């Protein structure tokens, strides 16, 4: 099945036209979408009025098993009664915009650091599907950066230096960088995971830098030296030429490949404007046929 895709950036990201994903069930279209993900790494679909149940069902049809052990679930009970539907909003259990000093708000603020979803678990996150339900009248973009192009542009010396390195990822680390504090019990549940720094994505055969704000150290390296290298690589990989900024409209569904990209939310006045999105993230297990 041929998809209609409009490129959104010279390196990656495309807008798929003419599909209502709630109704997409046939294996040929799902396979074409996965193959488009291998090429574009970020796909945008406009006017997709998903309910929570429809979003969960589509994510499972698209890519199998969902990630349900999110960091937010350690801090508070999921508002929707399903930990696989991550609440990407500035709204509390009472439905009101979170006040400035709310602990959940401060944890969610770290989505504004460059990261990739669920790199702190094993298996890690593969695709994230983010559905825009309520969007403020001011800019509140999510930016995406292409980690394959960033890898390709490294010089040979750097490529040789980073080949075979492993990185520890921990969500406690990325929160603590911003000054957020976890108690012992929470930290125990957020021990993290180890993944290679350079990954080859099976569908495209392309190599990618697997970086994230969660990347806390390089295994077997002195911690400061490892963090310095991770910072240098992140600075390189998030230069403007690798970045697509997504300007949200209500009803958008954006799917990204966490193996091939990093992303970050941009700041907006979240104490004034309600912003509600819902995320489903799949795990990097063998793909459905
Ligand atoms: C996410 C995320 C950023 C944003 O949903 O995983 O990082 O702009 N979102 O809300
Ligand atoms: Mn994220």
Coordinates of N, CA and C in Angstrom, one line a residue, residues 114 143 145-147 150 211 231-243 262 264:
X114 N 16.5 17.3 26.5 CA 16.6 16.3 25.3 C 16.6 14.9 25.8
X143 N 10.2 19.4 20.1 CA 11.3 19.4 19.1 C 11.8 18.0 19.0
X145 N 15.1 15.6 17.2 CA 16.4 15.6 16.6 C 16.8 14.2 16.0
X146 N 17.3 14.2 14.8 CA 17.6 13.0 14.1 C 19.0 12.4 14.5
X147 N 19.0 11.4 15.3 CA 20.2 10.8 15.8 C 21.0 10.0 14.8
X150 N 22.9 12.7 12.9 CA 24.0 13.2 13.8 C 25.1 12.2 13.9
X211 N 21.3 8.5 22.8 CA 21.6 9.5 23.8 C 20.3 9.9 24.5
X231 N 27.8 14.8 27.1 CA 27.4 16.2 26.8 C 27.9 16.7 25.5
X232 N 29.1 16.3 25.1 CA 29.7 16.8 23.8 C 28.8 16.2 22.7
X233 N 28.5 14.9 22.8 CA 27.7 14.2 21.7 C 26.3 14.9 21.6
X234 N 25.8 15.1 22.8 CA 24.4 15.7 22.8 C 24.4 17.1 22.2
X235 N 25.5 17.9 22.5 CA 25.5 19.2 21.9 C 25.6 19.1 20.4
X236 N 26.4 18.2 19.9 CA 26.6 18.0 18.5 C 25.2 17.6 17.9
X237 N 24.6 16.6 18.5 CA 23.4 16.0 17.9 C 22.1 16.8 18.0
X238 N 22.2 17.9 18.7 CA 20.9 18.7 18.8 C 21.1 20.1 18.2
X239 N 22.1 20.2 17.3 CA 22.3 21.4 16.5 C 21.0 21.7 15.6
X240 N 20.8 22.9 15.3 CA 19.5 23.3 14.6 C 19.3 22.4 13.3
X241 N 20.4 22.1 12.6 CA 20.2 21.4 11.4 C 19.6 20.0 11.5
X242 N 19.7 19.4 12.7 CA 19.1 18.1 13.0 C 17.7 18.2 13.6
X243 N 17.2 19.4 13.8 CA 16.0 19.5 14.6 C 14.7 19.9 13.8
X262 N 16.0 12.0 19.4 CA 15.7 12.5 20.7 C 14.6 13.6 20.6
X264 N 12.3 17.0 22.9 CA 12.1 17.7 24.1 C 10.9 18.6 24.0

